[in-house]
Short mmCIF file of N, CA and C in Angstrom, two decimals:
data_model
loop_
_atom_site.label_atom_id
_atom_site.label_comp_id
_atom_site.label_asym_id
_atom_site.label_seq_id
_atom_site.Cartn_x
_atom_site.Cartn_y
_atom_site.Cartn_z
N UNK A 4 -3.03 63.03 -2.89
CA UNK A 4 -2.77 62.99 -4.32
C UNK A 4 -3.24 61.64 -4.88
N UNK A 5 -3.93 61.74 -6.02
CA UNK A 5 -4.44 60.52 -6.65
C UNK A 5 -3.38 59.79 -7.45
N UNK A 6 -3.74 58.58 -7.82
CA UNK A 6 -2.82 57.75 -8.60
C UNK A 6 -2.86 58.19 -10.07
N UNK A 7 -1.73 58.35 -10.67
CA UNK A 7 -1.68 58.79 -12.06
C UNK A 7 -2.03 57.63 -13.00
N UNK A 8 -2.92 57.91 -13.98
CA UNK A 8 -3.36 56.87 -14.90
C UNK A 8 -2.25 56.56 -15.91
N UNK A 9 -2.06 55.28 -16.13
CA UNK A 9 -1.04 54.85 -17.08
C UNK A 9 -1.69 54.70 -18.45
N UNK A 10 -1.12 55.33 -19.48
CA UNK A 10 -1.68 55.16 -20.83
C UNK A 10 -1.28 53.80 -21.39
N UNK A 11 -2.28 53.14 -21.96
CA UNK A 11 -2.04 51.79 -22.46
C UNK A 11 -1.33 51.86 -23.81
N UNK A 12 -0.32 51.05 -23.97
CA UNK A 12 0.41 51.04 -25.24
C UNK A 12 -0.21 49.99 -26.16
N UNK A 13 -0.60 50.44 -27.33
CA UNK A 13 -1.23 49.54 -28.30
C UNK A 13 -0.17 48.96 -29.24
N UNK A 14 -0.48 47.78 -29.70
CA UNK A 14 0.35 47.08 -30.69
C UNK A 14 1.80 46.92 -30.24
N UNK A 15 1.98 46.71 -28.96
CA UNK A 15 3.35 46.44 -28.48
C UNK A 15 3.59 44.94 -28.53
N UNK A 16 4.78 44.58 -28.91
CA UNK A 16 5.12 43.16 -29.02
C UNK A 16 6.13 42.78 -27.95
N UNK A 17 6.12 41.52 -27.60
CA UNK A 17 7.12 41.04 -26.66
C UNK A 17 8.48 41.11 -27.32
N UNK A 18 9.45 41.43 -26.53
CA UNK A 18 10.80 41.49 -27.09
C UNK A 18 11.33 40.09 -27.29
N UNK A 19 11.86 39.87 -28.45
CA UNK A 19 12.38 38.53 -28.78
C UNK A 19 13.87 38.62 -29.05
N UNK A 20 14.51 37.53 -28.77
CA UNK A 20 15.94 37.46 -29.05
C UNK A 20 16.18 37.37 -30.54
N UNK A 21 17.19 38.07 -30.99
CA UNK A 21 17.58 37.95 -32.38
C UNK A 21 18.24 36.59 -32.59
N UNK A 22 18.11 36.05 -33.79
CA UNK A 22 18.71 34.74 -34.06
C UNK A 22 20.23 34.79 -34.10
N UNK A 23 20.77 36.02 -34.13
CA UNK A 23 22.23 36.17 -34.13
C UNK A 23 22.76 36.50 -32.73
N UNK A 24 21.88 36.51 -31.73
CA UNK A 24 22.27 36.89 -30.37
C UNK A 24 23.29 35.90 -29.80
N UNK A 25 24.27 36.42 -29.07
CA UNK A 25 25.34 35.57 -28.54
C UNK A 25 24.88 34.72 -27.36
N UNK A 26 23.73 35.09 -26.76
CA UNK A 26 23.24 34.30 -25.62
C UNK A 26 22.66 32.96 -26.08
N UNK A 27 22.35 32.85 -27.37
CA UNK A 27 21.85 31.57 -27.90
C UNK A 27 23.00 30.59 -28.07
N UNK A 28 22.65 29.31 -28.03
CA UNK A 28 23.67 28.29 -28.24
C UNK A 28 24.13 28.31 -29.69
N UNK A 29 25.32 27.80 -29.90
CA UNK A 29 25.96 27.85 -31.22
C UNK A 29 25.11 27.20 -32.31
N UNK A 30 24.47 26.07 -31.97
CA UNK A 30 23.70 25.33 -32.99
C UNK A 30 22.40 26.05 -33.37
N UNK A 31 21.82 26.85 -32.40
CA UNK A 31 20.57 27.57 -32.68
C UNK A 31 20.80 28.90 -33.38
N UNK A 32 22.03 29.37 -33.35
CA UNK A 32 22.33 30.69 -33.89
C UNK A 32 22.33 30.69 -35.42
N UNK A 33 21.89 31.79 -35.98
CA UNK A 33 21.85 31.95 -37.43
C UNK A 33 23.24 32.26 -37.95
N UNK A 34 23.62 31.56 -39.01
CA UNK A 34 24.96 31.76 -39.57
C UNK A 34 24.98 33.05 -40.40
N UNK A 35 26.04 33.85 -40.25
CA UNK A 35 26.12 35.07 -41.07
C UNK A 35 26.29 34.73 -42.55
N UNK A 36 25.60 35.49 -43.39
CA UNK A 36 25.64 35.21 -44.82
C UNK A 36 26.94 35.74 -45.42
N UNK A 37 27.54 34.90 -46.23
CA UNK A 37 28.77 35.31 -46.90
C UNK A 37 28.42 35.79 -48.31
N UNK A 38 28.89 36.96 -48.62
CA UNK A 38 28.62 37.51 -49.96
C UNK A 38 29.58 36.89 -50.96
N UNK A 39 28.97 36.41 -52.06
CA UNK A 39 29.80 35.82 -53.11
C UNK A 39 30.30 36.93 -54.03
N UNK A 40 31.58 36.87 -54.29
CA UNK A 40 32.15 37.88 -55.18
C UNK A 40 31.80 37.54 -56.62
N UNK A 41 31.34 38.56 -57.34
CA UNK A 41 30.96 38.36 -58.73
C UNK A 41 32.21 38.41 -59.61
N UNK A 42 32.27 37.42 -60.49
CA UNK A 42 33.39 37.35 -61.41
C UNK A 42 33.12 38.27 -62.60
N UNK A 43 33.95 39.30 -62.79
CA UNK A 43 33.67 40.24 -63.89
C UNK A 43 33.82 39.61 -65.28
N UNK A 44 34.61 38.54 -65.38
CA UNK A 44 34.82 37.92 -66.69
C UNK A 44 33.70 36.94 -67.06
N UNK A 45 32.85 36.57 -66.07
CA UNK A 45 31.77 35.61 -66.35
C UNK A 45 30.69 36.25 -67.20
N UNK A 46 30.09 35.44 -68.08
CA UNK A 46 29.02 35.93 -68.95
C UNK A 46 27.74 36.12 -68.15
N UNK A 47 27.03 37.19 -68.42
CA UNK A 47 25.77 37.45 -67.72
C UNK A 47 24.65 36.69 -68.43
N UNK A 48 23.84 35.98 -67.61
CA UNK A 48 22.73 35.21 -68.17
C UNK A 48 21.42 35.94 -67.92
N UNK A 49 20.60 36.00 -68.96
CA UNK A 49 19.26 36.58 -68.82
C UNK A 49 18.25 35.53 -69.24
N UNK A 50 17.10 35.53 -68.56
CA UNK A 50 16.04 34.60 -68.93
C UNK A 50 15.15 35.27 -69.95
N UNK A 51 15.23 34.85 -71.18
CA UNK A 51 14.40 35.38 -72.25
C UNK A 51 13.53 34.23 -72.74
N UNK A 52 12.19 34.43 -72.79
CA UNK A 52 11.33 33.35 -73.28
C UNK A 52 11.65 33.01 -74.73
N UNK A 53 11.72 31.71 -75.00
CA UNK A 53 12.10 31.26 -76.34
C UNK A 53 10.99 31.61 -77.34
N UNK A 54 11.39 32.12 -78.49
CA UNK A 54 10.41 32.48 -79.52
C UNK A 54 9.81 31.20 -80.10
N UNK A 55 8.47 31.13 -80.17
CA UNK A 55 7.85 29.90 -80.67
C UNK A 55 8.23 29.62 -82.12
N UNK A 56 8.56 28.36 -82.39
CA UNK A 56 9.02 27.98 -83.73
C UNK A 56 7.88 27.95 -84.74
N UNK A 57 6.63 27.91 -84.25
CA UNK A 57 5.49 27.85 -85.16
C UNK A 57 5.16 29.20 -85.79
N UNK A 58 5.75 30.29 -85.27
CA UNK A 58 5.44 31.62 -85.79
C UNK A 58 6.48 32.07 -86.81
N UNK A 59 5.98 32.58 -87.92
CA UNK A 59 6.83 33.26 -88.89
C UNK A 59 6.47 34.73 -88.75
N UNK A 60 7.23 35.49 -87.96
CA UNK A 60 6.86 36.82 -87.47
C UNK A 60 5.53 36.70 -86.72
N UNK A 61 4.44 37.30 -87.22
CA UNK A 61 3.15 37.18 -86.55
C UNK A 61 2.29 36.07 -87.17
N UNK A 62 2.77 35.48 -88.24
CA UNK A 62 1.99 34.46 -88.96
C UNK A 62 2.17 33.10 -88.29
N UNK A 63 1.05 32.50 -87.89
CA UNK A 63 1.08 31.21 -87.23
C UNK A 63 1.00 30.10 -88.26
N UNK A 64 2.06 29.32 -88.40
CA UNK A 64 2.10 28.26 -89.42
C UNK A 64 1.35 27.01 -88.98
N UNK A 65 1.05 26.89 -87.69
CA UNK A 65 0.36 25.69 -87.19
C UNK A 65 -1.14 25.73 -87.44
N UNK A 66 -1.68 26.91 -87.73
CA UNK A 66 -3.13 27.01 -87.94
C UNK A 66 -3.48 26.61 -89.36
N UNK A 67 -4.42 25.72 -89.47
CA UNK A 67 -4.89 25.29 -90.78
C UNK A 67 -6.03 24.32 -90.61
N UNK A 68 -6.84 24.13 -91.65
CA UNK A 68 -7.98 23.22 -91.49
C UNK A 68 -7.52 21.80 -91.25
N UNK A 69 -8.21 20.99 -90.44
CA UNK A 69 -9.37 21.31 -89.60
C UNK A 69 -8.95 22.17 -88.40
N UNK A 70 -9.70 23.23 -88.14
CA UNK A 70 -9.37 24.15 -87.05
C UNK A 70 -9.83 23.59 -85.71
N UNK A 71 -8.97 23.68 -84.73
CA UNK A 71 -9.33 23.30 -83.36
C UNK A 71 -9.68 24.57 -82.61
N UNK A 72 -10.92 24.65 -82.11
CA UNK A 72 -11.39 25.88 -81.49
C UNK A 72 -11.68 25.63 -80.01
N UNK A 73 -10.94 26.35 -79.16
CA UNK A 73 -11.17 26.25 -77.71
C UNK A 73 -12.37 27.10 -77.34
N UNK A 74 -13.40 26.48 -76.78
CA UNK A 74 -14.64 27.18 -76.49
C UNK A 74 -14.70 27.57 -75.02
N UNK A 75 -15.09 28.82 -74.77
CA UNK A 75 -15.25 29.32 -73.40
C UNK A 75 -16.70 29.14 -72.96
N UNK A 76 -16.94 29.21 -71.64
CA UNK A 76 -18.27 28.97 -71.08
C UNK A 76 -19.30 29.95 -71.65
N UNK A 77 -18.98 31.25 -71.60
CA UNK A 77 -19.97 32.25 -72.02
C UNK A 77 -20.23 32.20 -73.52
N UNK A 78 -19.30 31.66 -74.30
CA UNK A 78 -19.49 31.56 -75.75
C UNK A 78 -20.65 30.61 -76.06
N UNK A 79 -20.74 29.52 -75.32
CA UNK A 79 -21.84 28.57 -75.51
C UNK A 79 -23.16 29.23 -75.12
N UNK A 80 -23.16 29.94 -73.97
CA UNK A 80 -24.39 30.59 -73.49
C UNK A 80 -24.88 31.65 -74.47
N UNK A 81 -23.96 32.47 -74.99
CA UNK A 81 -24.35 33.52 -75.94
C UNK A 81 -24.78 32.94 -77.28
N UNK A 82 -24.21 31.79 -77.66
CA UNK A 82 -24.62 31.12 -78.90
C UNK A 82 -26.06 30.63 -78.79
N UNK A 83 -26.42 30.12 -77.61
CA UNK A 83 -27.80 29.66 -77.38
C UNK A 83 -28.74 30.86 -77.43
N UNK A 84 -28.31 31.99 -76.83
CA UNK A 84 -29.13 33.21 -76.84
C UNK A 84 -29.36 33.70 -78.27
N UNK A 85 -28.30 33.63 -79.09
CA UNK A 85 -28.39 34.10 -80.48
C UNK A 85 -28.96 33.04 -81.42
N UNK A 86 -29.33 31.87 -80.85
CA UNK A 86 -29.90 30.74 -81.61
C UNK A 86 -28.98 30.30 -82.74
N UNK A 87 -27.70 30.10 -82.38
CA UNK A 87 -26.70 29.65 -83.35
C UNK A 87 -26.26 28.23 -83.03
N UNK A 88 -26.19 27.40 -84.07
CA UNK A 88 -25.63 26.06 -83.90
C UNK A 88 -24.11 26.20 -83.92
N UNK A 89 -23.44 25.74 -82.86
CA UNK A 89 -22.01 26.00 -82.70
C UNK A 89 -21.17 25.52 -83.88
N UNK A 90 -21.26 24.23 -84.19
CA UNK A 90 -20.37 23.65 -85.22
C UNK A 90 -20.68 24.23 -86.59
N UNK A 91 -21.97 24.34 -86.91
CA UNK A 91 -22.36 24.85 -88.23
C UNK A 91 -21.95 26.31 -88.42
N UNK A 92 -22.14 27.12 -87.38
CA UNK A 92 -21.78 28.55 -87.47
C UNK A 92 -20.27 28.74 -87.57
N UNK A 93 -19.51 27.87 -86.89
CA UNK A 93 -18.05 27.93 -86.98
C UNK A 93 -17.59 27.62 -88.41
N UNK A 94 -18.23 26.62 -89.00
CA UNK A 94 -17.87 26.25 -90.37
C UNK A 94 -18.28 27.34 -91.37
N UNK A 95 -19.39 28.03 -91.09
CA UNK A 95 -19.81 29.14 -91.95
C UNK A 95 -18.83 30.31 -91.84
N UNK A 96 -18.25 30.47 -90.65
CA UNK A 96 -17.31 31.58 -90.43
C UNK A 96 -15.96 31.31 -91.09
N UNK A 97 -15.47 30.08 -90.98
CA UNK A 97 -14.10 29.76 -91.43
C UNK A 97 -14.05 29.04 -92.79
N UNK A 98 -15.19 28.60 -93.30
CA UNK A 98 -15.25 27.85 -94.57
C UNK A 98 -14.34 26.62 -94.55
N UNK A 99 -14.32 25.95 -93.41
CA UNK A 99 -13.50 24.73 -93.29
C UNK A 99 -14.04 23.90 -92.13
N UNK A 100 -13.53 22.68 -92.01
CA UNK A 100 -13.97 21.82 -90.92
C UNK A 100 -13.45 22.38 -89.59
N UNK A 101 -14.32 22.38 -88.58
CA UNK A 101 -13.95 22.90 -87.26
C UNK A 101 -14.22 21.84 -86.20
N UNK A 102 -13.26 21.71 -85.28
CA UNK A 102 -13.43 20.78 -84.16
C UNK A 102 -13.46 21.61 -82.87
N UNK A 103 -14.66 21.80 -82.29
CA UNK A 103 -14.72 22.55 -81.02
C UNK A 103 -14.11 21.72 -79.90
N UNK A 104 -13.27 22.34 -79.09
CA UNK A 104 -12.61 21.65 -77.98
C UNK A 104 -13.07 22.25 -76.66
N UNK A 105 -13.36 21.39 -75.70
CA UNK A 105 -13.80 21.86 -74.39
C UNK A 105 -12.87 21.29 -73.33
N UNK A 106 -12.31 22.17 -72.50
CA UNK A 106 -11.43 21.70 -71.42
C UNK A 106 -12.27 21.29 -70.22
N UNK A 107 -11.64 20.57 -69.31
CA UNK A 107 -12.33 20.13 -68.09
C UNK A 107 -12.82 21.31 -67.26
N UNK A 108 -12.03 22.41 -67.27
CA UNK A 108 -12.40 23.60 -66.49
C UNK A 108 -13.69 24.22 -66.99
N UNK A 109 -13.82 24.33 -68.32
CA UNK A 109 -15.02 24.91 -68.91
C UNK A 109 -16.23 24.02 -68.59
N UNK A 110 -16.02 22.71 -68.68
CA UNK A 110 -17.08 21.76 -68.37
C UNK A 110 -17.52 21.91 -66.90
N UNK A 111 -16.54 22.06 -66.01
CA UNK A 111 -16.83 22.22 -64.59
C UNK A 111 -17.60 23.52 -64.33
N UNK A 112 -17.21 24.59 -65.04
CA UNK A 112 -17.91 25.88 -64.90
C UNK A 112 -19.36 25.77 -65.34
N UNK A 113 -19.61 25.08 -66.45
CA UNK A 113 -20.99 24.92 -66.95
C UNK A 113 -21.80 24.09 -65.95
N UNK A 114 -21.18 23.05 -65.40
CA UNK A 114 -21.87 22.22 -64.41
C UNK A 114 -22.20 23.00 -63.15
N UNK A 115 -21.31 23.93 -62.76
CA UNK A 115 -21.54 24.76 -61.57
C UNK A 115 -22.71 25.73 -61.75
N UNK A 116 -22.95 26.14 -63.01
CA UNK A 116 -24.01 27.12 -63.27
C UNK A 116 -25.40 26.59 -62.92
N UNK A 117 -25.55 25.28 -62.88
CA UNK A 117 -26.78 24.68 -62.38
C UNK A 117 -27.83 24.40 -63.44
N UNK A 118 -29.07 24.24 -62.95
CA UNK A 118 -30.19 23.78 -63.78
C UNK A 118 -30.55 24.76 -64.88
N UNK A 119 -30.33 26.04 -64.64
CA UNK A 119 -30.70 27.08 -65.61
C UNK A 119 -29.95 26.92 -66.93
N UNK A 120 -28.71 26.40 -66.85
CA UNK A 120 -27.86 26.28 -68.04
C UNK A 120 -27.72 24.82 -68.48
N UNK A 121 -28.78 24.04 -68.31
CA UNK A 121 -28.70 22.61 -68.67
C UNK A 121 -28.60 22.41 -70.19
N UNK A 122 -29.14 23.37 -70.97
CA UNK A 122 -29.04 23.27 -72.44
C UNK A 122 -27.57 23.41 -72.86
N UNK A 123 -26.86 24.37 -72.21
CA UNK A 123 -25.43 24.56 -72.50
C UNK A 123 -24.63 23.31 -72.16
N UNK A 124 -25.02 22.66 -71.06
CA UNK A 124 -24.32 21.43 -70.64
C UNK A 124 -24.57 20.32 -71.65
N UNK A 125 -25.79 20.23 -72.16
CA UNK A 125 -26.10 19.20 -73.15
C UNK A 125 -25.33 19.44 -74.45
N UNK A 126 -25.19 20.72 -74.84
CA UNK A 126 -24.42 21.05 -76.05
C UNK A 126 -22.94 20.71 -75.84
N UNK A 127 -22.42 21.02 -74.63
CA UNK A 127 -21.00 20.76 -74.34
C UNK A 127 -20.68 19.27 -74.33
N UNK A 128 -21.68 18.45 -74.03
CA UNK A 128 -21.45 16.99 -74.00
C UNK A 128 -21.68 16.33 -75.37
N UNK A 129 -21.84 17.15 -76.39
CA UNK A 129 -22.03 16.66 -77.76
C UNK A 129 -20.81 15.82 -78.17
N UNK A 130 -21.01 14.67 -78.82
CA UNK A 130 -19.84 13.84 -79.23
C UNK A 130 -18.94 14.50 -80.27
N UNK A 131 -19.44 15.53 -80.97
CA UNK A 131 -18.60 16.24 -81.95
C UNK A 131 -17.56 17.11 -81.26
N UNK A 132 -17.78 17.42 -79.99
CA UNK A 132 -16.84 18.25 -79.23
C UNK A 132 -15.73 17.38 -78.68
N UNK A 133 -14.51 17.88 -78.78
CA UNK A 133 -13.35 17.15 -78.27
C UNK A 133 -13.08 17.58 -76.83
N UNK A 134 -12.93 16.61 -75.93
CA UNK A 134 -12.65 16.93 -74.53
C UNK A 134 -11.15 16.96 -74.29
N UNK A 135 -10.67 18.04 -73.65
CA UNK A 135 -9.25 18.18 -73.33
C UNK A 135 -9.07 18.10 -71.83
N UNK A 136 -8.29 17.13 -71.34
CA UNK A 136 -8.10 17.02 -69.88
C UNK A 136 -7.17 18.10 -69.34
N UNK A 137 -7.45 18.55 -68.12
CA UNK A 137 -6.62 19.57 -67.45
C UNK A 137 -5.80 18.90 -66.35
N UNK A 138 -4.56 19.35 -66.19
CA UNK A 138 -3.68 18.76 -65.17
C UNK A 138 -3.48 19.70 -63.98
N UNK A 139 -3.87 20.97 -64.12
CA UNK A 139 -3.61 21.96 -63.07
C UNK A 139 -4.68 21.91 -61.98
N UNK A 140 -4.43 22.64 -60.88
CA UNK A 140 -5.40 22.70 -59.79
C UNK A 140 -6.44 23.78 -60.08
N UNK A 141 -7.62 23.63 -59.49
CA UNK A 141 -8.67 24.64 -59.63
C UNK A 141 -9.44 24.50 -60.93
N UNK A 142 -10.54 25.27 -61.03
CA UNK A 142 -11.38 25.18 -62.23
C UNK A 142 -11.62 26.56 -62.82
N UNK A 143 -10.60 27.44 -62.80
CA UNK A 143 -10.77 28.76 -63.40
C UNK A 143 -10.41 28.66 -64.87
N UNK A 144 -11.43 28.75 -65.72
CA UNK A 144 -11.26 28.45 -67.16
C UNK A 144 -10.39 29.47 -67.88
N UNK A 145 -10.47 30.75 -67.50
CA UNK A 145 -9.70 31.78 -68.22
C UNK A 145 -8.20 31.50 -68.18
N UNK A 146 -7.69 31.23 -66.97
CA UNK A 146 -6.26 30.91 -66.81
C UNK A 146 -5.89 29.66 -67.58
N UNK A 147 -6.79 28.69 -67.54
CA UNK A 147 -6.55 27.41 -68.22
C UNK A 147 -6.42 27.62 -69.73
N UNK A 148 -7.34 28.41 -70.31
CA UNK A 148 -7.31 28.64 -71.76
C UNK A 148 -6.08 29.43 -72.17
N UNK A 149 -5.74 30.46 -71.39
CA UNK A 149 -4.56 31.28 -71.71
C UNK A 149 -3.29 30.44 -71.64
N UNK A 150 -3.19 29.61 -70.61
CA UNK A 150 -2.01 28.76 -70.43
C UNK A 150 -1.88 27.76 -71.58
N UNK A 151 -3.00 27.16 -71.96
CA UNK A 151 -3.00 26.16 -73.04
C UNK A 151 -2.62 26.78 -74.38
N UNK A 152 -3.14 27.99 -74.63
CA UNK A 152 -2.88 28.67 -75.89
C UNK A 152 -1.43 29.16 -75.96
N UNK A 153 -0.86 29.52 -74.81
CA UNK A 153 0.54 29.96 -74.79
C UNK A 153 1.46 28.78 -75.11
N UNK A 154 1.13 27.61 -74.59
CA UNK A 154 1.97 26.44 -74.83
C UNK A 154 1.80 25.89 -76.24
N UNK A 155 0.54 25.75 -76.68
CA UNK A 155 0.26 25.17 -78.00
C UNK A 155 -0.51 26.20 -78.82
N UNK A 156 0.12 26.70 -79.86
CA UNK A 156 -0.51 27.76 -80.65
C UNK A 156 -1.28 27.21 -81.85
N UNK A 157 -1.89 26.04 -81.68
CA UNK A 157 -2.65 25.44 -82.78
C UNK A 157 -4.15 25.65 -82.59
N UNK A 158 -4.54 26.51 -81.63
CA UNK A 158 -5.95 26.70 -81.33
C UNK A 158 -6.43 28.10 -81.71
N UNK A 159 -7.75 28.20 -81.97
CA UNK A 159 -8.45 29.47 -82.05
C UNK A 159 -9.27 29.53 -80.76
N UNK A 160 -9.34 30.68 -80.12
CA UNK A 160 -10.11 30.79 -78.87
C UNK A 160 -11.45 31.45 -79.15
N UNK A 161 -12.53 30.77 -78.79
CA UNK A 161 -13.88 31.31 -78.98
C UNK A 161 -14.38 31.84 -77.63
N UNK A 162 -14.53 33.15 -77.52
CA UNK A 162 -14.97 33.76 -76.27
C UNK A 162 -15.69 35.08 -76.52
N UNK A 163 -16.49 35.47 -75.53
CA UNK A 163 -17.17 36.77 -75.57
C UNK A 163 -16.66 37.64 -74.42
N UNK A 164 -15.84 37.06 -73.56
CA UNK A 164 -15.34 37.73 -72.36
C UNK A 164 -14.28 38.77 -72.73
N UNK A 165 -14.50 40.03 -72.32
CA UNK A 165 -13.58 41.12 -72.68
C UNK A 165 -12.20 40.93 -72.08
N UNK A 166 -12.16 40.55 -70.79
CA UNK A 166 -10.86 40.40 -70.11
C UNK A 166 -10.03 39.28 -70.74
N UNK A 167 -10.71 38.18 -71.07
CA UNK A 167 -10.00 37.05 -71.69
C UNK A 167 -9.50 37.44 -73.08
N UNK A 168 -10.31 38.20 -73.83
CA UNK A 168 -9.88 38.68 -75.15
C UNK A 168 -8.64 39.55 -75.03
N UNK A 169 -8.64 40.43 -74.02
CA UNK A 169 -7.51 41.33 -73.80
C UNK A 169 -6.25 40.54 -73.49
N UNK A 170 -6.39 39.48 -72.70
CA UNK A 170 -5.23 38.64 -72.34
C UNK A 170 -4.71 37.87 -73.55
N UNK A 171 -5.63 37.40 -74.40
CA UNK A 171 -5.22 36.58 -75.55
C UNK A 171 -4.60 37.44 -76.65
N UNK A 172 -5.03 38.70 -76.74
CA UNK A 172 -4.45 39.60 -77.75
C UNK A 172 -2.96 39.82 -77.52
N UNK A 173 -2.52 39.65 -76.27
CA UNK A 173 -1.09 39.82 -75.95
C UNK A 173 -0.26 38.64 -76.44
N UNK A 174 -0.91 37.51 -76.71
CA UNK A 174 -0.20 36.32 -77.19
C UNK A 174 -0.19 36.37 -78.72
N UNK A 175 0.99 36.41 -79.35
CA UNK A 175 1.03 36.52 -80.81
C UNK A 175 0.58 35.23 -81.51
N UNK A 176 -0.12 35.39 -82.62
CA UNK A 176 -0.49 34.25 -83.48
C UNK A 176 -1.70 33.46 -83.03
N UNK A 177 -2.51 33.99 -82.09
CA UNK A 177 -3.70 33.26 -81.64
C UNK A 177 -4.95 34.06 -82.01
N UNK A 178 -5.74 33.58 -82.98
CA UNK A 178 -6.96 34.30 -83.37
C UNK A 178 -8.07 34.12 -82.33
N UNK A 179 -9.01 35.08 -82.31
CA UNK A 179 -10.13 35.05 -81.37
C UNK A 179 -11.42 35.01 -82.17
N UNK A 180 -12.31 34.08 -81.78
CA UNK A 180 -13.64 34.02 -82.39
C UNK A 180 -14.63 34.63 -81.42
N UNK A 181 -15.53 35.47 -81.93
CA UNK A 181 -16.53 36.11 -81.07
C UNK A 181 -17.85 36.22 -81.81
N UNK A 182 -18.90 36.63 -81.10
CA UNK A 182 -20.23 36.73 -81.69
C UNK A 182 -20.57 38.20 -81.88
N UNK A 183 -21.02 38.56 -83.10
CA UNK A 183 -21.55 39.89 -83.34
C UNK A 183 -22.53 39.83 -84.50
N UNK A 184 -23.61 40.58 -84.39
CA UNK A 184 -24.69 40.61 -85.40
C UNK A 184 -25.25 39.22 -85.70
N UNK A 185 -25.46 38.42 -84.67
CA UNK A 185 -26.04 37.08 -84.77
C UNK A 185 -25.25 36.14 -85.68
N UNK A 186 -23.94 36.34 -85.71
CA UNK A 186 -23.07 35.41 -86.43
C UNK A 186 -21.68 35.43 -85.79
N UNK A 187 -20.88 34.40 -86.12
CA UNK A 187 -19.52 34.33 -85.58
C UNK A 187 -18.58 35.14 -86.46
N UNK A 188 -17.68 35.84 -85.80
CA UNK A 188 -16.62 36.57 -86.51
C UNK A 188 -15.28 36.17 -85.94
N UNK A 189 -14.24 36.41 -86.72
CA UNK A 189 -12.91 36.05 -86.25
C UNK A 189 -12.01 37.27 -86.28
N UNK A 190 -11.15 37.35 -85.28
CA UNK A 190 -10.27 38.51 -85.13
C UNK A 190 -8.83 38.03 -85.25
N UNK A 191 -8.00 38.80 -85.94
CA UNK A 191 -6.57 38.50 -86.12
C UNK A 191 -6.33 37.21 -86.89
N UNK A 192 -7.14 36.94 -87.89
CA UNK A 192 -6.93 35.75 -88.71
C UNK A 192 -6.38 36.20 -90.05
N UNK A 193 -5.16 35.83 -90.42
CA UNK A 193 -4.63 36.22 -91.73
C UNK A 193 -5.50 35.70 -92.87
N UNK A 194 -5.50 36.41 -93.99
CA UNK A 194 -6.43 36.11 -95.09
C UNK A 194 -6.19 34.75 -95.73
N UNK A 195 -4.95 34.33 -95.83
CA UNK A 195 -4.68 33.13 -96.61
C UNK A 195 -4.66 31.84 -95.78
N UNK A 196 -5.23 31.86 -94.55
CA UNK A 196 -5.25 30.61 -93.76
C UNK A 196 -6.14 29.56 -94.44
N UNK A 197 -7.29 30.01 -94.93
CA UNK A 197 -8.22 29.06 -95.52
C UNK A 197 -7.86 28.68 -96.94
N UNK A 198 -7.00 29.46 -97.58
CA UNK A 198 -6.68 29.23 -98.99
C UNK A 198 -5.82 27.98 -99.16
N UNK A 199 -6.02 27.25 -100.24
CA UNK A 199 -5.21 26.03 -100.46
C UNK A 199 -3.75 26.42 -100.73
N UNK A 200 -2.83 25.61 -100.27
CA UNK A 200 -1.40 25.86 -100.45
C UNK A 200 -0.89 25.10 -101.67
N UNK A 201 -0.16 25.77 -102.55
CA UNK A 201 0.35 25.13 -103.77
C UNK A 201 1.83 24.87 -103.63
#
């Protein structure tokens, strides 16, 4: 009679002692968790994000001339393609003074694009553009812009990116600037922002 073949067991692990095992020393053993009794008379706390004080319902009171416009990487590239001067076209769109703002992340993204986008880099380094320093890790501009706009609602976001537009639409009181028909347009901007206040 031949030897019977043993089937190999796959994905078997070595048996390990449980941390609650009595064979372990007292100091190495895991302490049993004690359940805390809930006090029925205690008030229940919920974490609700605080409503921004700058909003009057959906109306953003912080927006007003001179407008600070956060510029995305692709917005500069598409402006060059459409042969639009950034600052002049922004002023034509809003009929007021505009200060384009560029974060460190956007600058890093343009620099990463290389030699092909050197015109965009030269435009981004324009002295009329305001540089905003970033404190977070990484250079992903979309997250950076969304985070900045959520904290400070005094910006308009200029972008052509669909995903970024979708994310910003969820934040109340933040208008979006985009390019269509070889000119800049603005989305979700109330009519009387540019009007003088009496």
